[in-house]
Coordinates of C-alpha atoms in Angstrom, one line a residue:
M1 CA 93.1 130.1 83.2
S2 CA 96.6 129.6 84.4
T3 CA 98.8 132.5 85.7
S4 CA 102.5 132.7 84.6
H5 CA 103.4 136.1 86.0
V6 CA 106.3 135.9 88.5
T7 CA 107.5 138.7 90.6
P8 CA 110.6 138.8 92.8
S9 CA 108.8 138.7 96.1
S10 CA 108.5 136.2 99.0
P11 CA 106.8 132.9 98.6
G12 CA 104.1 134.0 101.0
S13 CA 103.3 137.1 98.9
N14 CA 103.3 135.0 95.7
A15 CA 100.8 132.6 97.1
Q16 CA 98.5 135.4 98.3
Q17 CA 98.9 137.2 94.9
N18 CA 98.0 134.0 93.0
T19 CA 95.0 133.4 95.2
Q20 CA 93.7 137.0 94.5
Q21 CA 94.3 136.6 90.8
N22 CA 92.4 133.3 90.6
A23 CA 89.5 134.7 92.6
A24 CA 89.3 137.7 90.3
A25 CA 89.4 135.5 87.2
T26 CA 86.6 133.3 88.3
G27 CA 84.4 135.9 89.9
T28 CA 84.6 139.0 87.7
C29 CA 85.6 137.8 84.2
P30 CA 83.3 139.7 81.8
P31 CA 81.5 137.7 79.0
M32 CA 82.9 137.6 75.5
P33 CA 81.6 140.6 73.6
D34 CA 80.7 138.5 70.5
V35 CA 78.5 136.0 72.4
S36 CA 75.5 138.3 72.0
M37 CA 75.7 138.2 68.2
P38 CA 73.4 135.8 66.4
N39 CA 76.4 134.6 64.3
T40 CA 79.6 134.5 66.3
S41 CA 83.0 133.7 65.0
M42 CA 84.3 132.7 68.5
P43 CA 84.5 129.0 69.3
H44 CA 81.3 127.7 70.8
T45 CA 83.3 126.3 73.8
S46 CA 84.7 129.4 75.3
T47 CA 85.3 130.5 78.9
P48 CA 83.0 129.2 81.6
S49 CA 81.7 132.8 82.2
A50 CA 80.4 132.9 78.7
S51 CA 78.0 130.0 79.1
T52 CA 75.1 132.2 80.3
P53 CA 71.5 131.4 79.7
H54 CA 70.3 131.8 76.1
T55 CA 67.7 134.5 76.9
S56 CA 70.3 136.8 78.4
T57 CA 72.5 136.6 75.3
S58 CA 69.5 137.4 73.1
S59 CA 68.6 140.3 75.4
R60 CA 72.0 141.8 74.8
S61 CA 71.5 141.3 71.1
A62 CA 68.2 142.9 71.1
S63 CA 69.0 145.8 73.4
K64 CA 72.3 146.7 71.7
P65 CA 71.3 147.0 68.1
T66 CA 74.7 148.2 66.8
P67 CA 77.8 146.4 68.1
P68 CA 80.8 148.7 68.6
S69 CA 83.0 146.5 66.3
T70 CA 80.8 147.3 63.2
G71 CA 80.3 151.1 63.8
R72 CA 77.2 152.8 62.6
L73 CA 77.7 153.1 58.8
L74 CA 77.4 149.5 57.8
P75 CA 74.2 148.7 59.7
L76 CA 72.7 152.0 58.5
F77 CA 73.6 151.2 54.9
C78 CA 72.1 147.8 55.1
L79 CA 69.0 149.2 56.8
L80 CA 68.3 151.9 54.2
S81 CA 69.1 149.5 51.3
V82 CA 66.9 146.7 52.4
G83 CA 64.1 149.1 53.2
L84 CA 64.3 150.7 49.8
L85 CA 64.3 147.4 48.0
L86 CA 61.2 146.3 50.0
G87 CA 59.4 149.3 48.8
I88 CA 60.4 148.7 45.2
T89 CA 59.3 145.0 45.5
A90 CA 55.8 145.9 46.7
T91 CA 55.5 148.3 43.7
L92 CA 57.0 145.8 41.2
V93 CA 54.2 143.4 41.9
K94 CA 51.8 145.9 40.4
F95 CA 53.6 145.8 37.1
A96 CA 53.7 142.0 37.2
L97 CA 50.0 141.9 37.6
V98 CA 49.5 144.1 34.6
E99 CA 51.7 141.7 32.6
G100 CA 49.6 138.7 33.6
W101 CA 51.7 137.2 36.4
A102 CA 49.8 135.4 39.2
P103 CA 51.2 136.9 42.4
L104 CA 52.4 133.6 44.0
A105 CA 53.9 132.4 40.7
F106 CA 55.8 135.7 40.3
L107 CA 57.0 135.3 43.9
S108 CA 58.0 131.7 43.5
W109 CA 60.1 132.3 40.5
G110 CA 61.7 135.4 42.1
L111 CA 62.7 133.5 45.2
G112 CA 64.0 130.5 43.2
G113 CA 66.1 132.6 41.0
G114 CA 67.3 134.7 43.9
S115 CA 68.4 131.6 45.8
L116 CA 70.5 130.5 42.8
M117 CA 72.1 133.9 42.5
L118 CA 72.9 133.8 46.3
L119 CA 74.3 130.3 45.9
A120 CA 76.7 131.5 43.2
L121 CA 77.7 134.5 45.4
S122 CA 78.5 132.2 48.3
F123 CA 80.9 130.2 46.1
I124 CA 82.5 133.4 44.8
V125 CA 83.2 134.6 48.3
R126 CA 84.2 131.1 49.4
K127 CA 81.5 130.7 52.0
P128 CA 79.3 128.0 50.4
P129 CA 76.4 126.5 52.3
A130 CA 77.4 123.6 54.6
P131 CA 74.1 122.5 56.2
T132 CA 74.1 119.9 59.0
R133 CA 71.4 117.7 60.3
S134 CA 71.1 119.8 63.4
Q135 CA 70.5 122.9 61.3
L136 CA 67.5 121.4 59.5
P137 CA 64.8 122.7 61.9
F138 CA 66.3 126.2 61.7
Y139 CA 66.2 126.1 57.8
L140 CA 62.6 124.8 57.7
I141 CA 61.1 127.0 60.4
S142 CA 63.0 130.2 59.2
S143 CA 62.1 129.6 55.6
L144 CA 58.5 129.2 56.5
I145 CA 58.0 132.1 58.9
S146 CA 60.6 134.5 57.5
I147 CA 60.2 134.0 53.7
A148 CA 57.4 131.8 52.4
V149 CA 54.4 133.0 54.6
P150 CA 55.1 136.7 54.9
Q151 CA 56.1 137.1 51.3
A152 CA 53.1 135.2 50.1
I153 CA 50.9 137.5 52.2
I154 CA 52.5 140.6 50.8
F155 CA 52.3 139.5 47.2
A156 CA 48.8 138.1 47.4
A157 CA 47.4 141.1 49.2
V158 CA 48.7 143.8 46.7
P159 CA 45.9 143.3 44.1
H160 CA 43.2 143.6 46.8
V161 CA 44.4 146.4 49.1
G162 CA 47.0 148.2 47.1
A163 CA 50.8 148.4 47.1
S164 CA 50.8 151.6 49.3
F165 CA 48.8 149.9 52.1
V166 CA 51.0 146.7 52.0
S167 CA 54.1 148.9 52.1
L168 CA 52.8 150.8 55.1
C169 CA 52.1 147.5 56.9
L170 CA 55.9 146.9 56.6
A171 CA 56.4 149.6 59.2
L172 CA 54.9 147.5 61.9
P173 CA 57.5 144.7 62.4
P174 CA 59.9 146.9 64.5
L175 CA 57.1 147.6 67.0
L176 CA 55.9 144.0 67.1
T177 CA 59.4 142.6 67.3
Y178 CA 60.1 144.8 70.4
A179 CA 56.8 143.7 72.0
L180 CA 57.7 140.0 71.5
A181 CA 61.2 140.7 72.9
L182 CA 59.5 142.1 76.0
F183 CA 57.2 139.1 76.3
L184 CA 60.1 136.7 76.0
R185 CA 62.2 138.7 78.5
M186 CA 64.7 139.5 75.9
E187 CA 64.3 143.3 76.5
R188 CA 63.6 145.5 79.5
L189 CA 60.5 147.6 79.5
R190 CA 61.3 151.2 78.6
L191 CA 58.7 154.0 78.6
L192 CA 59.7 155.6 75.3
R193 CA 59.7 152.3 73.5
A194 CA 56.3 151.4 75.0
V195 CA 54.8 154.7 73.8
G196 CA 56.3 153.9 70.4
I197 CA 54.6 150.5 70.2
T198 CA 51.3 152.1 71.1
S199 CA 51.8 154.9 68.5
G200 CA 52.6 152.3 65.8
L201 CA 49.6 150.1 66.6
A202 CA 47.3 153.2 66.5
G203 CA 48.7 154.1 63.1
A204 CA 48.0 150.7 61.8
S205 CA 44.4 151.0 63.0
L206 CA 44.0 154.2 61.1
L207 CA 45.4 152.6 58.0
A208 CA 42.9 149.8 58.3
I209 CA 40.0 152.2 58.8
A210 CA 41.1 154.2 55.7
K211 CA 41.1 151.1 53.6
L212 CA 37.8 149.9 54.9
Q213 CA 36.3 153.2 53.9
G214 CA 37.6 152.9 50.4
T215 CA 37.1 149.1 49.8
P216 CA 34.4 147.8 52.2
D217 CA 34.3 144.4 50.4
N218 CA 37.9 143.5 51.4
P219 CA 38.1 143.3 55.2
G220 CA 39.6 139.8 55.0
W221 CA 42.5 141.0 52.8
I222 CA 43.1 144.0 55.1
A223 CA 43.3 141.7 58.1
L224 CA 45.6 139.3 56.2
A225 CA 47.9 142.2 55.2
L226 CA 48.1 143.2 58.8
L227 CA 48.9 139.7 59.8
G228 CA 52.1 139.8 57.6
P229 CA 54.0 142.0 60.1
V230 CA 53.2 139.6 62.9
V231 CA 54.8 136.7 61.1
I232 CA 57.8 138.8 60.2
A233 CA 58.3 139.7 63.8
L234 CA 58.1 136.1 64.8
G235 CA 60.8 135.3 62.3
N236 CA 63.0 138.1 63.6
I237 CA 62.9 136.7 67.1
Y238 CA 63.3 133.0 66.0
R239 CA 66.3 133.6 63.9
T240 CA 68.0 135.6 66.6
K241 CA 67.5 132.8 69.2
R242 CA 68.3 129.9 66.9
W243 CA 71.0 131.2 64.5
P244 CA 73.5 128.4 64.0
P245 CA 76.8 129.1 65.9
G246 CA 79.5 130.1 63.5
A247 CA 77.3 130.3 60.4
S248 CA 77.6 133.3 58.1
A249 CA 74.8 135.1 56.5
V250 CA 76.1 134.4 53.0
S251 CA 76.2 130.7 53.6
L252 CA 72.7 130.5 55.1
A253 CA 70.8 132.8 52.7
P254 CA 70.8 130.5 49.6
G255 CA 69.3 127.6 51.6
L256 CA 66.7 129.7 53.3
L257 CA 65.5 131.3 50.0
G258 CA 65.7 127.9 48.2
I259 CA 63.5 126.1 50.8
G260 CA 61.1 129.0 50.9
A261 CA 60.8 128.9 47.1
A262 CA 60.2 125.1 47.2
M263 CA 57.4 125.6 49.7
L264 CA 55.7 128.1 47.5
F265 CA 56.2 126.1 44.3
T266 CA 54.6 123.1 46.0
W267 CA 51.6 125.2 47.1
T268 CA 51.1 126.8 43.7
L269 CA 51.1 123.4 42.0
I270 CA 48.6 122.1 44.6
V271 CA 46.1 125.0 44.0
G272 CA 46.7 125.0 40.2
T273 CA 48.2 128.5 39.9
P274 CA 49.5 129.3 36.4
M275 CA 53.2 129.6 36.5
T276 CA 53.7 131.7 33.4
P277 CA 52.6 135.3 32.6
G278 CA 49.4 135.7 30.7
N279 CA 50.7 137.6 27.8
G280 CA 54.2 136.1 27.6
S281 CA 55.8 139.5 26.8
A282 CA 59.5 140.1 27.1
F283 CA 58.8 142.8 29.7
A284 CA 57.1 140.2 31.8
I285 CA 60.2 138.0 31.7
W286 CA 62.4 141.0 32.6
L287 CA 60.2 141.8 35.5
V288 CA 60.7 138.4 37.1
V289 CA 64.5 138.6 36.4
G290 CA 64.5 141.9 38.2
Q291 CA 62.6 140.4 41.1
M292 CA 65.2 137.7 41.3
L293 CA 68.0 140.3 41.5
L294 CA 66.1 142.3 44.1
F295 CA 65.6 139.2 46.3
C296 CA 69.3 138.3 45.9
V297 CA 70.5 141.7 47.0
S298 CA 67.9 142.4 49.7
Y299 CA 68.2 139.1 51.5
S300 CA 72.0 139.1 51.4
L301 CA 71.9 142.5 53.1
F302 CA 69.0 141.5 55.3
F303 CA 70.8 138.5 56.9
V304 CA 74.0 140.5 57.3
L305 CA 72.0 143.1 59.2
Q306 CA 70.6 140.3 61.3
V307 CA 74.1 139.3 62.3
I308 CA 75.6 142.7 63.0
A309 CA 72.6 144.5 64.5
G310 CA 70.1 142.2 66.1
P311 CA 66.3 141.8 65.6
V312 CA 64.9 145.2 66.7
Y313 CA 67.3 147.2 64.6
L314 CA 66.9 144.8 61.7
S315 CA 63.1 145.1 61.7
Q316 CA 63.2 148.9 61.2
C317 CA 64.0 148.3 57.5
G318 CA 60.2 147.9 57.2
S319 CA 59.7 151.6 58.0
V320 CA 61.9 152.6 55.1
G321 CA 60.1 150.2 52.9
A322 CA 56.8 151.6 54.0
V323 CA 57.7 155.2 53.1
S324 CA 59.4 154.3 49.8
G325 CA 56.7 151.8 48.7
A326 CA 53.8 154.1 49.5
A327 CA 55.4 157.1 47.8
I328 CA 56.1 155.1 44.7
A329 CA 52.6 153.6 44.6
I330 CA 51.0 157.0 45.0
A331 CA 53.2 158.7 42.4
V332 CA 53.3 155.9 39.8
F333 CA 49.8 154.3 40.2
G334 CA 47.9 157.2 41.5
E335 CA 46.7 155.4 44.6
P336 CA 44.8 157.8 47.0
A337 CA 46.4 159.2 50.1
G338 CA 43.7 160.6 52.4
A339 CA 44.0 162.3 55.8
L340 CA 43.8 159.0 57.7
V341 CA 46.6 157.4 55.6
L342 CA 48.8 160.4 56.2
I343 CA 48.1 160.5 60.0
G344 CA 48.5 156.7 60.2
T345 CA 51.8 157.0 58.4
A346 CA 53.0 159.7 60.7
A347 CA 52.0 157.7 63.8
I348 CA 53.8 154.6 62.6
L349 CA 57.0 156.5 61.7
A350 CA 56.9 158.3 65.1
G351 CA 56.5 154.9 66.8
V352 CA 59.5 153.5 64.9
L353 CA 61.6 156.5 65.9
M354 CA 60.7 156.2 69.6
V355 CA 61.4 152.4 69.6
S356 CA 64.8 152.9 68.0
R357 CA 65.7 155.8 70.4
G358 CA 64.2 154.3 73.5

């Protein structure tokens, strides 16, 4: 960085002043504030002081969930909206099953239609997808561990363990995401957050015990449902570390959903899953159209939240989905809510609160 400031002093003092300014510029220049964001609008080649190791930038992203430039209202709005839509989705699957939809077929059509809606939205806001060859691994891995696998687990598990249990499992990703961030040295160990992780895992254990008491023949599906949050947490960490520089959430979302849908369509064709509803009613068609719209809105807000708030804050949308989904399932479908379920729910929500405040 060149200095052009000239003062009416002697040549000797000018030389000394320039030397001090250059030393200060190279020794104490703070890093760019936007470098810690997964999606940065700053040029990738910035000042030398910004070229810090990748793990340190991710640490700032994970430990500062709400950047000052966005305030608190936008991240909070995205968090509550995505969480509510997650709860509605888990319940909507129940109606789809009644109408004769196979869970994975309903999911595949929902993701495929949602990706087309997001593609249209990206052109409307003039941020269409512009994938490059170097971004292909990001698209494939993110679609697999962020969309195809966790959504398939959620949709397939609902008929076997209930929508309320699946929704409550969605409260675990915040705790697991923070644990992974600690393991990868993206976060510092904090006592309150550590207690929160323990509380959340204890709550999940109570939920599993409650379901084992009611449905002893489904331990495999209970274990699979509890595996879903682990995959979601892995996706949160991976996207934060590998988010393409300069890419916007609107431009990436259509491709991620589209590739995830293609993966699921391929799998359903291999295993011979029927791709149409059993009774072919108009309500069954409207259900899948509604799911397409839910995916379009929820994933557009989800990836915006990824960009502006980081992985730990982002993952808390699962807690909102847990509460809303369980409440809807209990109220609409009459699913039981025993003492263990209530205690487990309280432990999970307490853990989420401690992780977010820690």
